[in-house]
PDB file of C-alpha atoms in Angstrom:
ATOM      1  CA  MET A   1      -0.059   0.085   0.008  1.00 87.00           C
ATOM      2  CA  ASN A   2       1.121   3.508  -0.755  1.00 88.00           C
ATOM      3  CA  LEU A   3      -0.601   5.299   2.106  1.00 95.00           C
ATOM      4  CA  PRO A   4       0.304   7.390   5.127  1.00 93.00           C
ATOM      5  CA  PRO A   5       0.423   5.174   8.319  1.00 94.00           C
ATOM      6  CA  LEU A   6      -2.843   6.341   9.905  1.00 95.00           C
ATOM      7  CA  GLN A   7      -4.813   5.799   6.521  1.00 96.00           C
ATOM      8  CA  GLU A   8      -3.077   2.399   5.954  1.00 96.00           C
ATOM      9  CA  GLU A   9      -4.095   1.164   9.422  1.00 96.00           C
ATOM     10  CA  PHE A  10      -7.579   2.369   8.960  1.00 96.00           C
ATOM     11  CA  VAL A  11      -7.848   0.816   5.510  1.00 96.00           C
ATOM     12  CA  LEU A  12      -6.542  -2.570   6.615  1.00 96.00           C
ATOM     13  CA  HIS A  13      -8.771  -2.708   9.597  1.00 95.00           C
ATOM     14  CA  PHE A  14     -11.793  -1.814   7.603  1.00 92.00           C
ATOM     15  CA  GLY A  15     -11.077  -4.513   5.078  1.00 92.00           C
ATOM     16  CA  GLU A  16     -10.902  -7.045   7.928  1.00 92.00           C
ATOM     17  CA  MET A  17     -14.124  -5.808   9.421  1.00 91.00           C
ATOM     18  CA  GLY A  18     -15.794  -5.704   6.009  1.00 84.00           C
ATOM     19  CA  SER A  19     -15.078  -9.436   5.481  1.00 79.00           C
ATOM     20  CA  ARG A  20     -16.792 -10.113   8.733  1.00 83.00           C
ATOM     21  CA  TRP A  21     -19.739  -8.048   7.841  1.00 81.00           C
ATOM     22  CA  GLY A  22     -20.167 -10.023   4.579  1.00 77.00           C
ATOM     23  CA  ILE A  23     -18.480  -7.745   2.028  1.00 84.00           C
ATOM     24  CA  ASN A  24     -15.382  -8.415   0.057  1.00 90.00           C
ATOM     25  CA  ARG A  25     -12.165  -7.321   1.770  1.00 93.00           C
ATOM     26  CA  THR A  26     -11.039  -5.361  -1.322  1.00 95.00           C
ATOM     27  CA  VAL A  27     -14.502  -3.508  -1.374  1.00 95.00           C
ATOM     28  CA  GLY A  28     -14.066  -2.542   2.300  1.00 95.00           C
ATOM     29  CA  GLN A  29     -10.594  -1.286   1.717  1.00 97.00           C
ATOM     30  CA  ILE A  30     -11.630   0.799  -1.284  1.00 97.00           C
ATOM     31  CA  TYR A  31     -14.503   2.274   0.723  1.00 96.00           C
ATOM     32  CA  ALA A  32     -12.204   3.013   3.676  1.00 96.00           C
ATOM     33  CA  LEU A  33      -9.701   4.743   1.328  1.00 97.00           C
ATOM     34  CA  LEU A  34     -12.412   6.838  -0.170  1.00 97.00           C
ATOM     35  CA  PHE A  35     -13.853   7.644   3.281  1.00 96.00           C
ATOM     36  CA  VAL A  36     -10.633   9.047   4.675  1.00 96.00           C
ATOM     37  CA  ASN A  37      -9.643  11.126   1.620  1.00 96.00           C
ATOM     38  CA  GLU A  38     -10.654  14.760   1.572  1.00 94.00           C
ATOM     39  CA  HIS A  39     -10.759  14.728  -2.239  1.00 96.00           C
ATOM     40  CA  PRO A  40     -12.410  12.347  -4.679  1.00 97.00           C
ATOM     41  CA  LEU A  41     -10.184   9.728  -6.171  1.00 98.00           C
ATOM     42  CA  ASN A  42     -10.287   8.050  -9.626  1.00 97.00           C
ATOM     43  CA  ALA A  43      -9.789   4.316 -10.258  1.00 97.00           C
ATOM     44  CA  GLU A  44      -6.186   4.737 -11.110  1.00 97.00           C
ATOM     45  CA  ASP A  45      -5.526   6.595  -7.869  1.00 97.00           C
ATOM     46  CA  ILE A  46      -7.236   3.907  -5.906  1.00 98.00           C
ATOM     47  CA  ALA A  47      -5.379   1.118  -7.690  1.00 98.00           C
ATOM     48  CA  ASP A  48      -2.005   2.800  -7.022  1.00 97.00           C
ATOM     49  CA  ARG A  49      -2.581   3.558  -3.439  1.00 97.00           C
ATOM     50  CA  LEU A  50      -4.017   0.160  -2.498  1.00 97.00           C
ATOM     51  CA  GLY A  51      -1.877  -1.917  -4.817  1.00 96.00           C
ATOM     52  CA  PHE A  52      -4.931  -3.541  -6.419  1.00 97.00           C
ATOM     53  CA  SER A  53      -5.479  -4.362 -10.135  1.00 96.00           C
ATOM     54  CA  ARG A  54      -7.634  -1.897 -12.058  1.00 96.00           C
ATOM     55  CA  SER A  55     -10.166  -4.639 -12.664  1.00 96.00           C
ATOM     56  CA  ASN A  56     -10.598  -5.308  -8.934  1.00 96.00           C
ATOM     57  CA  VAL A  57     -10.997  -1.624  -8.307  1.00 97.00           C
ATOM     58  CA  SER A  58     -13.477  -1.359 -11.109  1.00 97.00           C
ATOM     59  CA  MET A  59     -15.539  -4.266  -9.648  1.00 96.00           C
ATOM     60  CA  GLY A  60     -15.316  -2.923  -6.159  1.00 96.00           C
ATOM     61  CA  LEU A  61     -16.575   0.572  -7.191  1.00 97.00           C
ATOM     62  CA  LYS A  62     -19.489  -1.111  -9.106  1.00 96.00           C
ATOM     63  CA  GLU A  63     -20.454  -2.893  -5.853  1.00 93.00           C
ATOM     64  CA  LEU A  64     -20.201   0.236  -3.737  1.00 95.00           C
ATOM     65  CA  GLN A  65     -22.316   2.146  -6.327  1.00 95.00           C
ATOM     66  CA  ALA A  66     -24.941  -0.674  -6.078  1.00 92.00           C
ATOM     67  CA  TRP A  67     -25.032  -0.165  -2.327  1.00 90.00           C
ATOM     68  CA  GLN A  68     -25.255   3.625  -2.935  1.00 90.00           C
ATOM     69  CA  LEU A  69     -22.281   4.176  -0.652  1.00 93.00           C
ATOM     70  CA  VAL A  70     -20.111   6.215  -3.053  1.00 96.00           C
ATOM     71  CA  ARG A  71     -20.744   9.295  -5.138  1.00 95.00           C
ATOM     72  CA  LEU A  72     -19.618   9.747  -8.711  1.00 95.00           C
ATOM     73  CA  LYS A  73     -17.911  13.127  -9.493  1.00 95.00           C
ATOM     74  CA  HIS A  74     -16.741  14.660 -12.757  1.00 95.00           C
ATOM     75  CA  PHE A  75     -14.287  17.494 -13.195  1.00 95.00           C
ATOM     76  CA  PRO A  76     -14.242  19.924 -16.176  1.00 95.00           C
ATOM     77  CA  GLY A  77     -11.605  18.963 -18.784  1.00 95.00           C
ATOM     78  CA  ASP A  78     -11.152  15.460 -17.285  1.00 95.00           C
ATOM     79  CA  ARG A  79     -12.971  12.488 -18.723  1.00 94.00           C
ATOM     80  CA  ARG A  80     -12.159  10.170 -15.852  1.00 95.00           C
ATOM     81  CA  GLU A  81     -14.728   9.345 -13.211  1.00 97.00           C
ATOM     82  CA  TYR A  82     -13.917  10.287  -9.537  1.00 98.00           C
ATOM     83  CA  PHE A  83     -15.479   8.786  -6.442  1.00 98.00           C
ATOM     84  CA  THR A  84     -16.112   9.960  -2.883  1.00 97.00           C
ATOM     85  CA  THR A  85     -18.248   9.027   0.008  1.00 96.00           C
ATOM     86  CA  PRO A  86     -20.997  11.139   1.590  1.00 94.00           C
ATOM     87  CA  THR A  87     -19.691  13.597   4.221  1.00 92.00           C
ATOM     88  CA  ASP A  88     -22.734  13.062   6.437  1.00 92.00           C
ATOM     89  CA  LEU A  89     -21.968  10.041   8.546  1.00 92.00           C
ATOM     90  CA  TRP A  90     -25.688   9.627   9.352  1.00 92.00           C
ATOM     91  CA  GLU A  91     -26.431   9.410   5.656  1.00 92.00           C
ATOM     92  CA  ILE A  92     -23.921   6.569   5.356  1.00 91.00           C
ATOM     93  CA  VAL A  93     -25.430   4.736   8.305  1.00 90.00           C
ATOM     94  CA  ARG A  94     -29.019   5.151   6.985  1.00 92.00           C
ATOM     95  CA  THR A  95     -27.944   3.891   3.610  1.00 91.00           C
ATOM     96  CA  LEU A  96     -26.175   0.802   5.071  1.00 89.00           C
ATOM     97  CA  VAL A  97     -29.085  -0.088   7.235  1.00 90.00           C
ATOM     98  CA  GLU A  98     -31.625   0.454   4.562  1.00 92.00           C
ATOM     99  CA  GLU A  99     -29.588  -1.613   2.063  1.00 89.00           C
ATOM    100  CA  ARG A 100     -29.071  -4.462   4.484  1.00 88.00           C
ATOM    101  CA  LYS A 101     -32.766  -4.486   5.385  1.00 93.00           C
ATOM    102  CA  ARG A 102     -33.700  -4.562   1.706  1.00 92.00           C
ATOM    103  CA  ARG A 103     -31.229  -7.338   0.876  1.00 90.00           C
ATOM    104  CA  GLU A 104     -31.471  -9.494   3.969  1.00 91.00           C
ATOM    105  CA  ILE A 105     -34.475  -8.803   6.130  1.00 94.00           C
ATOM    106  CA  ASP A 106     -37.175  -8.062   3.590  1.00 95.00           C
ATOM    107  CA  PRO A 107     -36.684 -11.336   1.681  1.00 96.00           C
ATOM    108  CA  THR A 108     -36.707 -13.314   4.891  1.00 96.00           C
ATOM    109  CA  LEU A 109     -39.784 -11.647   6.014  1.00 96.00           C
ATOM    110  CA  SER A 110     -41.498 -12.450   2.612  1.00 95.00           C
ATOM    111  CA  LYS A 111     -40.508 -16.105   2.990  1.00 96.00           C
ATOM    112  CA  LEU A 112     -41.831 -16.302   6.535  1.00 95.00           C
ATOM    113  CA  ARG A 113     -45.133 -14.854   5.500  1.00 94.00           C
ATOM    114  CA  GLU A 114     -45.267 -17.204   2.535  1.00 93.00           C
ATOM    115  CA  LEU A 115     -44.597 -20.126   4.909  1.00 92.00           C
ATOM    116  CA  GLN A 116     -47.373 -18.972   7.183  1.00 89.00           C
ATOM    117  CA  MET A 117     -49.871 -18.924   4.366  1.00 88.00           C
ATOM    118  CA  ALA A 118     -48.837 -22.520   3.191  1.00 85.00           C
ATOM    119  CA  LYS A 119     -51.185 -25.303   4.028  1.00 80.00           C
ATOM    120  CA  HIS A 120     -48.788 -27.819   5.521  1.00 71.00           C
ATOM    121  CA  SER A 121     -50.411 -30.370   7.821  1.00 73.00           C
ATOM    122  CA  ALA A 122     -47.612 -32.714   8.745  1.00 77.00           C
ATOM    123  CA  GLU A 123     -47.404 -33.735  12.454  1.00 76.00           C
ATOM    124  CA  GLY A 124     -44.234 -31.689  13.099  1.00 75.00           C
ATOM    125  CA  ASP A 125     -45.595 -28.566  11.383  1.00 85.00           C
ATOM    126  CA  VAL A 126     -47.728 -27.440  14.334  1.00 85.00           C
ATOM    127  CA  TYR A 127     -44.696 -26.503  16.382  1.00 86.00           C
ATOM    128  CA  ALA A 128     -42.795 -25.252  13.350  1.00 87.00           C
ATOM    129  CA  ARG A 129     -45.726 -22.980  12.309  1.00 88.00           C
ATOM    130  CA  ALA A 130     -45.907 -21.543  15.817  1.00 89.00           C
ATOM    131  CA  ARG A 131     -42.216 -20.731  15.850  1.00 92.00           C
ATOM    132  CA  ILE A 132     -42.441 -19.207  12.385  1.00 92.00           C
ATOM    133  CA  GLU A 133     -45.400 -17.001  13.507  1.00 94.00           C
ATOM    134  CA  GLU A 134     -43.394 -15.903  16.537  1.00 95.00           C
ATOM    135  CA  LEU A 135     -40.378 -15.066  14.428  1.00 96.00           C
ATOM    136  CA  THR A 136     -42.516 -13.261  11.929  1.00 95.00           C
ATOM    137  CA  GLY A 137     -44.027 -11.172  14.633  1.00 95.00           C
ATOM    138  CA  LEU A 138     -40.672 -10.209  16.005  1.00 95.00           C
ATOM    139  CA  ILE A 139     -39.306  -9.249  12.672  1.00 95.00           C
ATOM    140  CA  GLU A 140     -42.401  -7.219  11.867  1.00 95.00           C
ATOM    141  CA  LEU A 141     -42.114  -5.424  15.216  1.00 95.00           C
ATOM    142  CA  LEU A 142     -38.491  -4.614  14.461  1.00 94.00           C
ATOM    143  CA  THR A 143     -39.038  -3.469  10.944  1.00 94.00           C
ATOM    144  CA  GLY A 144     -41.904  -1.322  12.097  1.00 93.00           C
ATOM    145  CA  TRP A 145     -39.630   0.294  14.665  1.00 91.00           C
ATOM    146  CA  TYR A 146     -37.002   0.792  11.969  1.00 92.00           C
ATOM    147  CA  ASP A 147     -39.595   2.461   9.593  1.00 92.00           C
ATOM    148  CA  ASP A 148     -40.721   4.747  12.450  1.00 90.00           C
ATOM    149  CA  MET A 149     -36.994   5.630  13.241  1.00 90.00           C
ATOM    150  CA  SER A 150     -36.024   6.157   9.620  1.00 89.00           C
ATOM    151  CA  ALA A 151     -38.622   8.862   9.292  1.00 89.00           C
ATOM    152  CA  VAL A 152     -37.179  10.839  12.239  1.00 91.00           C
ATOM    153  CA  ARG A 153     -34.900  13.777  11.362  1.00 92.00           C
ATOM    154  CA  THR A 154     -31.210  13.211  12.119  1.00 90.00           C
ATOM    155  CA  GLU A 155     -31.152  15.911  14.739  1.00 92.00           C
ATOM    156  CA  ARG A 156     -34.041  14.259  16.661  1.00 91.00           C
ATOM    157  CA  LEU A 157     -32.520  10.786  16.269  1.00 88.00           C
ATOM    158  CA  ILE A 158     -29.220  12.046  17.810  1.00 89.00           C
ATOM    159  CA  GLN A 159     -31.224  13.451  20.710  1.00 88.00           C
ATOM    160  CA  LEU A 160     -33.072  10.128  21.129  1.00 86.00           C
ATOM    161  CA  LEU A 161     -29.839   8.100  21.013  1.00 86.00           C
ATOM    162  CA  SER A 162     -28.232  10.440  23.509  1.00 88.00           C
ATOM    163  CA  LEU A 163     -30.912   9.658  26.079  1.00 85.00           C
ATOM    164  CA  GLY A 164     -29.557   6.186  26.423  1.00 80.00           C
ATOM    165  CA  ALA A 165     -30.725   4.355  29.521  1.00 75.00           C
ATOM    166  CA  ARG A 166     -33.057   7.264  30.457  1.00 79.00           C
ATOM    167  CA  VAL A 167     -35.419   5.993  27.820  1.00 76.00           C
ATOM    168  CA  THR A 168     -35.595   2.593  29.435  1.00 75.00           C
ATOM    169  CA  GLU A 169     -36.261   4.320  32.802  1.00 76.00           C
ATOM    170  CA  LEU A 170     -39.110   6.327  31.315  1.00 73.00           C
ATOM    171  CA  VAL A 171     -40.740   3.279  29.700  1.00 70.00           C
ATOM    172  CA  THR A 172     -40.434   0.977  32.769  1.00 74.00           C
ATOM    173  CA  LYS A 173     -41.225   3.514  35.507  1.00 71.00           C
ATOM    174  CA  ARG A 174     -44.049   2.225  37.596  1.00 57.00           C
ATOM    175  CA  GLY A 175     -47.391   3.945  37.018  1.00 55.00           C
ATOM    176  CA  ASN A 176     -46.089   5.661  33.908  1.00 57.00           C
ATOM    177  CA  VAL A 177     -48.709   6.159  31.252  1.00 51.00           C
ATOM    178  CA  LEU A 178     -46.601   6.129  28.103  1.00 53.00           C
ATOM    179  CA  PRO A 179     -48.075   4.516  25.081  1.00 57.00           C
ATOM    180  CA  LEU A 180     -45.641   1.890  23.740  1.00 54.00           C
ATOM    181  CA  ARG A 181     -46.772   2.647  20.143  1.00 54.00           C
ATOM    182  CA  ARG A 182     -48.107   5.927  18.992  1.00 51.00           C
ATOM    183  CA  PRO A 183     -49.891   6.661  15.682  1.00 54.00           C
ATOM    184  CA  ARG A 184     -47.729   7.660  12.785  1.00 56.00           C
ATOM    185  CA  PRO A 185     -47.322  11.361  12.689  1.00 55.00           C
ATOM    186  CA  ALA A 186     -48.760  13.321   9.777  1.00 57.00           C
ATOM    187  CA  SER A 187     -46.455  13.967   6.958  1.00 56.00           C
ATOM    188  CA  ASN A 188     -46.209  17.700   7.843  1.00 57.00           C
ATOM    189  CA  ASP A 189     -44.912  16.809  11.323  1.00 56.00           C
ATOM    190  CA  PRO A 190     -41.627  18.764  11.882  1.00 56.00           C
ATOM    191  CA  ASP A 191     -39.926  15.685  13.512  1.00 55.00           C
ATOM    192  CA  ARG A 192     -40.250  13.563  10.462  1.00 54.00           C
ATOM    193  CA  ASP A 193     -37.572  13.441   7.781  1.00 56.00           C
ATOM    194  CA  PRO A 194     -39.058  14.895   4.595  1.00 53.00           C
ATOM    195  CA  SER A 195     -36.993  12.584   2.456  1.00 50.00           C
ATOM    196  CA  PRO A 196     -38.380   9.151   1.602  1.00 44.00           C
TER     197      PRO A 196
END
């Protein structure tokens, strides 16, 4: 690698963690390099700095674009494509969570619902059906919570996360009259994020 020590350590670690999160190590390192660079980089820059082949960089950039984690930039007089990451960390987190939900949770939930509707009547299916219904309910509860939270503006979400254990105290306090689920706010509610 042709990187300053801090960048190199970050890129190597991110590649290791990426492989544990289910993404290719090369893709993780490309993303990490773009993340810590102040200016957009083109594919040749990335290949030179990381010591990767141009084809590996090209495939990695395509994957990152599919995940909507990189932004494409063009500069006047330069036909090359340059890449960068969003500067807003919350945008990155929201994108990652949404993409993982779309790719992993949504198909599982669809399959669970399909299994619930199936007319299986074998002896062992009674217990299996009950467990599938329980799992479906849990995933629906979590995805409903995610949908609610994804609509909250970033500033409000930071406030909520900053409350930490105080939220638990508020919900579990004896005699507290706090509805566990409130109706969805109207679209003109200032606490909701206007973006879809």
